[in-house]
Coordinates of C-alpha atoms and ligand atoms in Angstrom, one line a residue:
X1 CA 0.0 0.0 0.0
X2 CA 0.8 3.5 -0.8
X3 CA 3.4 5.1 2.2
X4 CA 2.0 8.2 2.0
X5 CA -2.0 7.2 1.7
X6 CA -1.3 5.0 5.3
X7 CA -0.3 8.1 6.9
X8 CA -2.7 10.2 5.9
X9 CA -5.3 7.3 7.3
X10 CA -3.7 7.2 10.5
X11 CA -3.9 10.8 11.4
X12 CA -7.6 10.7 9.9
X13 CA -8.0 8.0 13.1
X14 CA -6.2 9.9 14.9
X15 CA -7.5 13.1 14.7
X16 CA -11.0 11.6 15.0
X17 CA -9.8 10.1 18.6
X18 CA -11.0 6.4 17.4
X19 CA -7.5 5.1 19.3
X20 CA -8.1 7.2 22.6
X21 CA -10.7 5.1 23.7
X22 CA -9.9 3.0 27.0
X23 CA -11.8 0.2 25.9
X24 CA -10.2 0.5 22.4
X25 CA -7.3 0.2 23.5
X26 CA -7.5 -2.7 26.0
X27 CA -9.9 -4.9 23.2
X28 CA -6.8 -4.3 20.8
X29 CA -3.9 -5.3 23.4
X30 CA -5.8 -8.5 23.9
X31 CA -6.3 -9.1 20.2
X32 CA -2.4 -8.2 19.7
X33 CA -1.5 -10.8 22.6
X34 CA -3.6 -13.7 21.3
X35 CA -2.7 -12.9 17.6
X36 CA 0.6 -14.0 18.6
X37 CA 0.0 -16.7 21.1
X38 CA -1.9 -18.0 18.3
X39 CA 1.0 -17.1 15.6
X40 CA 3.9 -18.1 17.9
X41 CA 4.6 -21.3 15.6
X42 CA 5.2 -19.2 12.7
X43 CA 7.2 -16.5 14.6
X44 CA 9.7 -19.4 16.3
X45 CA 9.8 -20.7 12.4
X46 CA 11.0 -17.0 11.1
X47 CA 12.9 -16.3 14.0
X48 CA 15.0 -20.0 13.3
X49 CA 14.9 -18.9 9.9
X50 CA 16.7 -15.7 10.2
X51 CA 19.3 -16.5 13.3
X52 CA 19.2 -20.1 14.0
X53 CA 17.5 -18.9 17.4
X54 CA 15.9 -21.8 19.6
X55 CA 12.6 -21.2 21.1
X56 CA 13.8 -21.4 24.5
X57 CA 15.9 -18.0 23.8
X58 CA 12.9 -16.6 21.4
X59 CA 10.7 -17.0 24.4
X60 CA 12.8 -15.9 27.4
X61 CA 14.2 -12.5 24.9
X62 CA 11.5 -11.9 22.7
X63 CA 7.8 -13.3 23.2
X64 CA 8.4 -13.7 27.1
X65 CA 8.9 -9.8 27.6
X66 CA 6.4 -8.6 25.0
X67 CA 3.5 -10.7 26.4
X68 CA 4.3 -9.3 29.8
X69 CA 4.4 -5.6 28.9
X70 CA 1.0 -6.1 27.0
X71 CA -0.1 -7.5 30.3
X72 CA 1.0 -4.8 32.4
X73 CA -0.2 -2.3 29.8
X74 CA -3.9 -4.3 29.9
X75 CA -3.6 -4.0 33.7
X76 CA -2.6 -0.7 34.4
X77 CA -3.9 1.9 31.4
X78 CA -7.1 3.2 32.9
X79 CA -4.7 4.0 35.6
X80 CA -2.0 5.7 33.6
X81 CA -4.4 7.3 31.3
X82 CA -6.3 8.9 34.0
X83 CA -6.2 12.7 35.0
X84 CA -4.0 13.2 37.9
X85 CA -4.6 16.1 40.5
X86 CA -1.5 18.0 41.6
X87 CA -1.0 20.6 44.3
X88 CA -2.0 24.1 43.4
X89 CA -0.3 27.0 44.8
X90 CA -1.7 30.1 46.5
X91 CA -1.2 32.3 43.8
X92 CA -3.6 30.0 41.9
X93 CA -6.5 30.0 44.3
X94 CA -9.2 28.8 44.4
X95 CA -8.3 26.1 41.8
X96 CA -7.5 22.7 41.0
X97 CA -4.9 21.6 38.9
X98 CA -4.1 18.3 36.8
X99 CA -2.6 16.7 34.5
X100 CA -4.5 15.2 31.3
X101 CA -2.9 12.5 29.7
X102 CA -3.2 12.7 25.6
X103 CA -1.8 10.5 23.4
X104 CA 0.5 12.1 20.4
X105 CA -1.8 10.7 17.7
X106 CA 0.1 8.9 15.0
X107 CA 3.3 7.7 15.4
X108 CA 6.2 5.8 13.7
X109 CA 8.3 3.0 15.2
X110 CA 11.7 1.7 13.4
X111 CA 13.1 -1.3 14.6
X112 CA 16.6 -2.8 14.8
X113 CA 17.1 -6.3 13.7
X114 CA 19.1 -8.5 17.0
X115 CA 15.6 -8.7 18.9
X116 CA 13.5 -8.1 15.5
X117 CA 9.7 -9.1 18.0
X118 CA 10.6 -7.1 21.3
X119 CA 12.5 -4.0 20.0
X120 CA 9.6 -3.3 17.6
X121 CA 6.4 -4.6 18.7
X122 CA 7.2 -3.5 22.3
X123 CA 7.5 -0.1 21.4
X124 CA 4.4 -0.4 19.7
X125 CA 2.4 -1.7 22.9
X126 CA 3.3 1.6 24.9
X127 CA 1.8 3.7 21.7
X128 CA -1.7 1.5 21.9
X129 CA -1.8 1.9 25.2
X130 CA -1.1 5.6 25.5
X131 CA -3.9 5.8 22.4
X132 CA -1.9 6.0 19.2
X133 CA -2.4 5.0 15.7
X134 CA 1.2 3.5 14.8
X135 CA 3.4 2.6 11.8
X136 CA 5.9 0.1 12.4
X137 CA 9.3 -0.2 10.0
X138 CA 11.2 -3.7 11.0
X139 CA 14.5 -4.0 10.5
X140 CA 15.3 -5.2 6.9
X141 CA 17.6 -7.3 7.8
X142 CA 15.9 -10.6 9.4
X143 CA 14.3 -10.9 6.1
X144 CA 11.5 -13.8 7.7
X145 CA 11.5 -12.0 10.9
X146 CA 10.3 -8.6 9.2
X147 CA 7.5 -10.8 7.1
X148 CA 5.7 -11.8 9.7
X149 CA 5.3 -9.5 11.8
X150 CA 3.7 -7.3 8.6
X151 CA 1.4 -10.8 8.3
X152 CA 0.4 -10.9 11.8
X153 CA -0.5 -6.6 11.9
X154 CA -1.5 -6.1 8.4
X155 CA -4.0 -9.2 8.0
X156 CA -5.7 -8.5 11.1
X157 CA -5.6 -4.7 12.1
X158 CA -7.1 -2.1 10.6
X159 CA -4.3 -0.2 8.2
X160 CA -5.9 3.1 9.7
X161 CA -5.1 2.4 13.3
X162 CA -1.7 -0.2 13.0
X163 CA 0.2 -1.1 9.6
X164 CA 3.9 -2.9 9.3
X165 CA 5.8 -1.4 6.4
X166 CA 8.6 -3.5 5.4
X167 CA 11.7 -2.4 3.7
X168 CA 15.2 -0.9 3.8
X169 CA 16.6 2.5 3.7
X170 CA 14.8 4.4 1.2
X171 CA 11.2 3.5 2.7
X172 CA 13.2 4.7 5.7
X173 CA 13.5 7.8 4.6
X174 CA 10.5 8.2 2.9
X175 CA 8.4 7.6 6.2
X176 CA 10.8 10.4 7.7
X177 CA 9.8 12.4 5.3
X178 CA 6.4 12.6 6.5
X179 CA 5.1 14.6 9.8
X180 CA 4.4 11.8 12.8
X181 CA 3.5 13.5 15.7
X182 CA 6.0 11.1 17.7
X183 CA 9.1 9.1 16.7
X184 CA 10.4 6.2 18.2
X185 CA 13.8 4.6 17.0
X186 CA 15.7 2.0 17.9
X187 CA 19.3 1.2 16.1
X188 CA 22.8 2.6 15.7
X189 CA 23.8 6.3 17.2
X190 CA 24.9 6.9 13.2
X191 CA 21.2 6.2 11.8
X192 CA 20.3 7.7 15.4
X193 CA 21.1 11.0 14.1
X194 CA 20.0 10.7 10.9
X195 CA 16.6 10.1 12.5
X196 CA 17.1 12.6 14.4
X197 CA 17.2 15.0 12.5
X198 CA 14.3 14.2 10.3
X199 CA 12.2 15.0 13.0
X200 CA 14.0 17.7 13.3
X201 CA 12.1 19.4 10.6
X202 CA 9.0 18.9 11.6
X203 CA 9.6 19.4 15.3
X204 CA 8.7 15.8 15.9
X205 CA 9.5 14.3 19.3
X206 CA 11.9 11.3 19.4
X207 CA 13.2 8.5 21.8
X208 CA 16.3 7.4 20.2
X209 CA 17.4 3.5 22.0
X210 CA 20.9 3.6 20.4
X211 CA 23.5 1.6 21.6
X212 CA 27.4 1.7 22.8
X213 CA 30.0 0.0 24.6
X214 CA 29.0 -0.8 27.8
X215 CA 31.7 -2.2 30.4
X216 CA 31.8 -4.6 32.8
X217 CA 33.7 -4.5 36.0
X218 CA 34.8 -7.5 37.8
X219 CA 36.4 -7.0 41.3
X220 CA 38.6 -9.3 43.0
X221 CA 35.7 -9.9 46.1
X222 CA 33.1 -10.8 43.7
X223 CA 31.8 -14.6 43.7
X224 CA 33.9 -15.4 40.2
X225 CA 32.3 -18.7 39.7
X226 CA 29.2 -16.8 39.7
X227 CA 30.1 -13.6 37.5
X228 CA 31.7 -15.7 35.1
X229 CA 28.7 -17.8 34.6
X230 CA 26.4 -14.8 34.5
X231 CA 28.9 -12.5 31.8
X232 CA 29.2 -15.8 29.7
X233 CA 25.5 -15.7 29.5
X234 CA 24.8 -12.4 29.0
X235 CA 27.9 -12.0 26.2
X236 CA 27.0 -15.0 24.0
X237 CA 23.2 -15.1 24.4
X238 CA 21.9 -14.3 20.6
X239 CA 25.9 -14.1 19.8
X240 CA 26.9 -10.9 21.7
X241 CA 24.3 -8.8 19.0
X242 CA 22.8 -7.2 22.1
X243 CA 22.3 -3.4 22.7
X244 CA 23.4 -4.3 26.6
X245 CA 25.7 -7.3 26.2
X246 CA 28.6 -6.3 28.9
X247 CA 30.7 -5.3 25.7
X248 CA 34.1 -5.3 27.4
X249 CA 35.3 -6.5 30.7
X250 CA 37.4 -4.5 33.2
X251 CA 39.2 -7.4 35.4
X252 CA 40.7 -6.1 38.7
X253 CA 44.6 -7.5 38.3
X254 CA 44.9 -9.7 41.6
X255 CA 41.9 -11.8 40.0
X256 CA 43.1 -11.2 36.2
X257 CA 44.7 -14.7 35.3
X258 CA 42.2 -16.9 37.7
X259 CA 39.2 -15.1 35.9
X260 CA 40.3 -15.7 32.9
X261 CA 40.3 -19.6 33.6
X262 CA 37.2 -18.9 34.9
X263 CA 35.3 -17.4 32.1
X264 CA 36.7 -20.2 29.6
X265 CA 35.4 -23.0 31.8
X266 CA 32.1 -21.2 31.8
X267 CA 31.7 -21.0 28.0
X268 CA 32.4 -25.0 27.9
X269 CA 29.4 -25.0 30.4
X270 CA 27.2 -22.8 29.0
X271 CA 27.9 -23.0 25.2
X272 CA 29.2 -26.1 25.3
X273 CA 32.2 -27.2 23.4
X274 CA 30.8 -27.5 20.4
X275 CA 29.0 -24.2 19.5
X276 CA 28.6 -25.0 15.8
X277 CA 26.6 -28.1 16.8
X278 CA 24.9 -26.5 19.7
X279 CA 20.8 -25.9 19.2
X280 CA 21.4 -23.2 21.7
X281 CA 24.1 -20.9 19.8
X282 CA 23.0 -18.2 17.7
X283 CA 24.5 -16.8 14.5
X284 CA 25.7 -13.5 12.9
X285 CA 22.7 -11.7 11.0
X286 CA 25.0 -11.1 7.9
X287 CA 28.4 -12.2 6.2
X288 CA 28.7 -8.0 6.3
X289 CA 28.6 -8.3 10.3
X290 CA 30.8 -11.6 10.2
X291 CA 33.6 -9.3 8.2
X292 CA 32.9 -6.8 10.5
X293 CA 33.9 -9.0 13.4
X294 CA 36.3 -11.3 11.9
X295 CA 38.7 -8.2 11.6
X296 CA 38.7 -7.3 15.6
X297 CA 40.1 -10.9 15.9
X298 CA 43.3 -9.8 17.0
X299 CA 45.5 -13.0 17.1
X300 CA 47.9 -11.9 19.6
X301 CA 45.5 -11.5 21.8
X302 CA 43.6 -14.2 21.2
X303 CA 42.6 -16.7 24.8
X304 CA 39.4 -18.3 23.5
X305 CA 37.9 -19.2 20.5
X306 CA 38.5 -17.3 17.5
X307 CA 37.0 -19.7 14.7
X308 CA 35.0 -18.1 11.7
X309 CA 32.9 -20.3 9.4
X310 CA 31.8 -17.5 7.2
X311 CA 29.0 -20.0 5.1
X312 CA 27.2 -20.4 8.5
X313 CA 27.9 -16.9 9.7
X314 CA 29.4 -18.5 12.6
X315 CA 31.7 -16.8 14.6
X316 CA 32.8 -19.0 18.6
X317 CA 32.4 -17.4 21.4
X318 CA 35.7 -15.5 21.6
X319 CA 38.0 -14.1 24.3
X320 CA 40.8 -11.7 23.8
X321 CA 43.3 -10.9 26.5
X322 CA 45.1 -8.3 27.7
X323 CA 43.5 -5.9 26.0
X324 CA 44.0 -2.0 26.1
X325 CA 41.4 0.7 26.1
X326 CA 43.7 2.1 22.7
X327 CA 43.5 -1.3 21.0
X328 CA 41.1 -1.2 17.7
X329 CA 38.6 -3.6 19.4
X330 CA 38.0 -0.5 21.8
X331 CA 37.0 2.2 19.2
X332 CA 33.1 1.2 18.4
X333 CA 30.6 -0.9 20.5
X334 CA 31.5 -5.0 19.3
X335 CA 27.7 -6.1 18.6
X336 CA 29.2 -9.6 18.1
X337 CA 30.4 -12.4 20.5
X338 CA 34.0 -11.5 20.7
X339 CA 34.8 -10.4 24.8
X340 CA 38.1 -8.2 25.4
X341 CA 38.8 -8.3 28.8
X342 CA 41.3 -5.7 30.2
X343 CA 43.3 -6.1 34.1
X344 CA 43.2 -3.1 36.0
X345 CA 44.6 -2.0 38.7
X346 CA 43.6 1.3 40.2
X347 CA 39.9 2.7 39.6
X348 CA 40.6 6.0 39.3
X349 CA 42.3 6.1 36.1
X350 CA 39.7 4.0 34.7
X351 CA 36.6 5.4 36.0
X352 CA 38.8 8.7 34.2
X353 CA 39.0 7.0 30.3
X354 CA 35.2 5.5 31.2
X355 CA 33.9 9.5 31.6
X356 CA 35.9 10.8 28.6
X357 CA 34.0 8.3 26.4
X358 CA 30.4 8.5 24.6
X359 CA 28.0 7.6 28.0
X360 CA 27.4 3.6 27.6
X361 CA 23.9 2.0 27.2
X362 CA 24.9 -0.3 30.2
X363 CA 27.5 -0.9 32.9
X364 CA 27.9 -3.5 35.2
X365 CA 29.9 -3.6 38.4
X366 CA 30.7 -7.6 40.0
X367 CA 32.0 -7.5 44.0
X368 CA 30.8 -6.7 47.0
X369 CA 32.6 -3.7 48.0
X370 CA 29.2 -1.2 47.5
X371 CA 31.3 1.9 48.7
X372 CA 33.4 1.0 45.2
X373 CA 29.8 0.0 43.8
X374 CA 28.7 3.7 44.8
X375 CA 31.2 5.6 43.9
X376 CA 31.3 4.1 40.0
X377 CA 27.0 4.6 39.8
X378 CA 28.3 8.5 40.9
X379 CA 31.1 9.6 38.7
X380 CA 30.2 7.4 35.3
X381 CA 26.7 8.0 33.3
X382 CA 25.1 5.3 31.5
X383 CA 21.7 4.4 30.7
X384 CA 20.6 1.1 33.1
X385 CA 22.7 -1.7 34.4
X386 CA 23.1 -4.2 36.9
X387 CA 25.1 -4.9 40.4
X388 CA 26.3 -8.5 39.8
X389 CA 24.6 -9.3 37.0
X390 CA 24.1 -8.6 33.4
X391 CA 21.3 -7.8 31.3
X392 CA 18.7 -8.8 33.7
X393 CA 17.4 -5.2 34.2
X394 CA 15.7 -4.9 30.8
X395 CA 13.2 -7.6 32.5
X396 CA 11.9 -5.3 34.8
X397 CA 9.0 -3.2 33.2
X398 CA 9.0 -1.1 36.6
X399 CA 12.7 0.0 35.5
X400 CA 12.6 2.6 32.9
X401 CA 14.6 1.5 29.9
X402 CA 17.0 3.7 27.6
X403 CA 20.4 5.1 27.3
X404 CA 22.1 8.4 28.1
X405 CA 24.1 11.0 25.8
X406 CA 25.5 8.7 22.8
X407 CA 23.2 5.4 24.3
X408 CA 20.1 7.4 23.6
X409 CA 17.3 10.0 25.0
X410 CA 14.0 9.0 26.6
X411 CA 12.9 5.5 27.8
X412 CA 10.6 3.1 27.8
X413 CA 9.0 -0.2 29.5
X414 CA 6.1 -0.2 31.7
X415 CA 4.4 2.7 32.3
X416 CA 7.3 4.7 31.3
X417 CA 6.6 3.4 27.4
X418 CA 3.1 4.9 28.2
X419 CA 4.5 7.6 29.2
X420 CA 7.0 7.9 26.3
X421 CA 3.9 8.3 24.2
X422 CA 1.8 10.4 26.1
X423 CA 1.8 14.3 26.0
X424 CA 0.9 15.4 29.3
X425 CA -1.8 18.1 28.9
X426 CA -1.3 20.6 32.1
X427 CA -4.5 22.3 33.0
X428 CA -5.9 24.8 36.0
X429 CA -9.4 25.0 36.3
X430 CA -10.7 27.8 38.5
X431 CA -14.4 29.2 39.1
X432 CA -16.4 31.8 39.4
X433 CA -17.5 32.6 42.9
X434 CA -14.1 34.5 43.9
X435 CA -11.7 36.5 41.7
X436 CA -9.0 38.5 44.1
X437 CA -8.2 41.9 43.2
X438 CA -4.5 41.8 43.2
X439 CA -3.5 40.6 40.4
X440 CA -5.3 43.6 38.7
X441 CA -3.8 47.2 38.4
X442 CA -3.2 49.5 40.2
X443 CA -0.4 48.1 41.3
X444 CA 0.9 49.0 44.7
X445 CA 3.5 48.5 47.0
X446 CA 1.3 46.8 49.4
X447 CA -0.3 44.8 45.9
X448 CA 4.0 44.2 45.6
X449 CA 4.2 42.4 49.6
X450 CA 1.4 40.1 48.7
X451 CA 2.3 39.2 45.5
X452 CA 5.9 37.9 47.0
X453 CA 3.9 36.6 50.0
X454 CA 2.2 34.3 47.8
X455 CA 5.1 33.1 45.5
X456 CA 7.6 32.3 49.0
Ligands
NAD1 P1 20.7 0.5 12.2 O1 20.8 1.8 12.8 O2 21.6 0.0 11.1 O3 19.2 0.2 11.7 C1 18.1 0.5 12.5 C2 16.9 0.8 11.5 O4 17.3 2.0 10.8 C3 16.6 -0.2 10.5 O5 15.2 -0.3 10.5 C4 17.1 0.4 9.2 O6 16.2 0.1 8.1 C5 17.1 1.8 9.4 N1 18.2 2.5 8.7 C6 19.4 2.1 8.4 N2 20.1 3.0 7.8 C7 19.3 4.1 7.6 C8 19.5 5.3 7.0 N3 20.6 5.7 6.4 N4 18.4 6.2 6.9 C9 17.3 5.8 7.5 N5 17.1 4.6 8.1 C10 18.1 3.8 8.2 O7 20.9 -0.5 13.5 P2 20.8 -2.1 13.6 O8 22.1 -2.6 12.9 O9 19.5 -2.6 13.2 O10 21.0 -2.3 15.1 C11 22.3 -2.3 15.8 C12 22.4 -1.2 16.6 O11 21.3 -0.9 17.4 C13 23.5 -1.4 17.7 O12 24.2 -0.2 17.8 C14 22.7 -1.7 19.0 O13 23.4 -1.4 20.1 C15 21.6 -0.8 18.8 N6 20.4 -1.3 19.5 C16 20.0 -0.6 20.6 C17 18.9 -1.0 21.3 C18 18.4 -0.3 22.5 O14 17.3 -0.7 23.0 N7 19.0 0.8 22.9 C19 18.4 -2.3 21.0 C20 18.9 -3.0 20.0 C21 19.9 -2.5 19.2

């Protein structure tokens, strides 16, 4: 279907408030939950398809997360979408002020590819249920991925109110070329900006979920059994291509060889040793992305791994030591499942190169000291992240999710997705049976006294 004819459908719908509905938007959260339940054959088939992804991780990173915010948002939007009455001062009185919840109207979603179902239907949730009409762009990339979800929306939703348009970067730019009333984008800070600035021009708000390198600090009194299991997850799971994988590790030096032992143990556990064979290993999204990755394979640094079969876009989970924050490895954000890990010994001059750096989606801190663990959440800004743990944050829907400076602006998950959506309308009402004087000229010095009586 025409781009341009969709839009103008949507803000028809929007405009004549058929989305704003409370019961509207609960009846269609349902019929988006069941739609997949009822789909979720087909979805584990494209997801396979397109990554070699097992259900198990499809369902714990994908379908898991999205059924539970449509839950949450089924649950809770009478609540978030109703008025809420705030204080109002004494220059104000007699009055009542609140805050009216209104949703932006129609709005545009572009996904990224590594969680193609979460990182665009997700999204998409928090604009129903803050009372949108929506356009969603998949990524391009998981070609099967992208499919269905433009089956699953565009077969059973009317074009007016949701619509999946599928395709690269020119039907990007196209739908940037129209006026959304809200923009949200998930991907690369490059493409970030681009986006940016297309809503620039028509004054269109944006969240922007970019991504970054986001360290990982392991300190010589944290459980290391433990951390390495958790990191080894977290790294690997869909092959390191996730916006919060711990992208580097920052090893305290008393702990540096022993940790390293560590974490290769824990990738014979938790991989296996054969990751080719494994069910539960996923692959690169593109032979571009496997080039990409194959040349931060430094061999001299080299601990684990290291194999590239580029017909399978299969790269092992890798492990580079001894590292250096000037190495080539450390110039963009890895996106692949290739771990530097770097000793350190002082924090200061680390926490130093971390705050002259682009501001991380994530940061993770392992030990138990939690005056070290206090000081690092002070002095380094990042978007989310976890004390002795990774990733695990993002399943929290009461934690607002987003990044900082380079990692992103605005946030989502939970209510703060409805609220991402939402334009909060600020109103005083006030009524007729008083109107003081003062405010009125004259004006006097006495009129002068009051007036900063009432603003102290
Ligand atoms: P990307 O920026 O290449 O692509 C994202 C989207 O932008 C796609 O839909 C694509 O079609 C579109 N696009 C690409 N080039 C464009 C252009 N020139 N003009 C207009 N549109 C364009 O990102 P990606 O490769 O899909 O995802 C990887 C990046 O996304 C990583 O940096 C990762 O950290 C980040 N990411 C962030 C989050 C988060 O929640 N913060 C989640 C996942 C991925």
């Amino acid at each position: 279907m025409d781009i341009q004819a969709i839009v103008e459908r949507q803000k028809l719908f929007a405009i004549e408030g058929r989305a704003k509905d409370i019961i509207f938007r609960k009846q269609q959260l349902i019929k988006l939950k069941t739609l997949l339940q009822e789909n979720e054959p087909m979805l584990f088939k494209a997801i396979y398809e397109d990554f070699k992804k097992s259900e198990f991780e499809t369902y714990l990173t994908e379908l898991g997360m999205l059924y539970h915010e449509i839950d949450l948002a089924i649950k809770n939007v009478a609540k978030w979408a109703k008025p809420k009455v705030v204080r109002t001062e004494l220059i104000s009185q007699p009055g009542k002020s609140y805050i009216l919840p209104e949703p932006f109207g129609t709005t545009l979603i572009i996904g990224a590819w590594n969680y193609p179902y979460q990182l665009t239907l997700s999204p998409m949730v928090a604009a129903m249920a803050a009372g949108n009409t929506c356009i969603i762009k998949p990524s391009e990339l998981p070609l099967n991925t992208s499919a269905v979800m433009a089956k699953i929306i565009n077969q059973n939703f009317d074009p007016a109110y949701l619509y999946a348009i599928e395709g690269g970067v020119d039907v990007t730019q196209e739908l940037l070329s129209y006026r959304f009333d809200k923009i949200f984008f998930t991907g690369s800070t490059t493409v970030g900006k681009i986006v940016a600035k297309a809503a620039a021009e028509h004054l269109t708000p944006v969240t922007l979920e970019l991504g970054g390198k986001s360290p990982c600090f392991v300190f010589a009194d944290a459980n290391l059994k433990m951390s390495a299991q958790r990191i080894i997850w977290g790294k690997f799971l869909n092959a390191g291509q996730t916006c919060i994988a711990p992208d580097y590790l920052l090893v305290e030096a008393s702990i540096y060889q022993s940790f390293l032992e560590e974490l290769k143990s824990q990738i014979n556990k938790i991989v296996g040793i054969n990751p080719l064979e494994s069910e539960s290993y996923v692959r690169i999204i593109n032979q571009n992305h496997v080039h990409r990755l194959q040349k931060l394979l430094d061999p001299e640094k080299l601990f684990v791994g290291g194999e590239v079969i580029e017909a399978e876009n299969f790269i092992s989970p890798t492990i580079l030591k001894d590292v250096t924050f000037t190495d080539e490895i450390m110039k963009e954000e890895i996106f692949g499942p290739i771990l530097p890990v770097l000793p350190f010994t002082d924090l200061q001059p680390v926490l130093h190169e971390l705050k002259m750096r682009p501001r991380p989606l994530s940061l993770y801190i392992f030990g138990k000291d939690s005056t070290v663990q206090k000081q690092i959440l002070h002095e380094v800004s990042f978007g989310g992240g976890c004390i002795n743990d990774v990733l695990m944050h993002i399943t929290n829907s009461q934690l607002p999710f987003g990044g900082v400076g380079n990692s992103g602006m605005g946030n989502y998950h939970g209510e703060a997705g409805f609220k991402s959506f939402s334009h909060f309308k600020s109103i005083l009402k006030k009524p007729f049976w008083f109107e003081p004087p003062i405010k009125y000229a004259p004006y006097n010095k006495l009129k002068l006294r009051i007036v900063r009586a009432l603003f102290g």
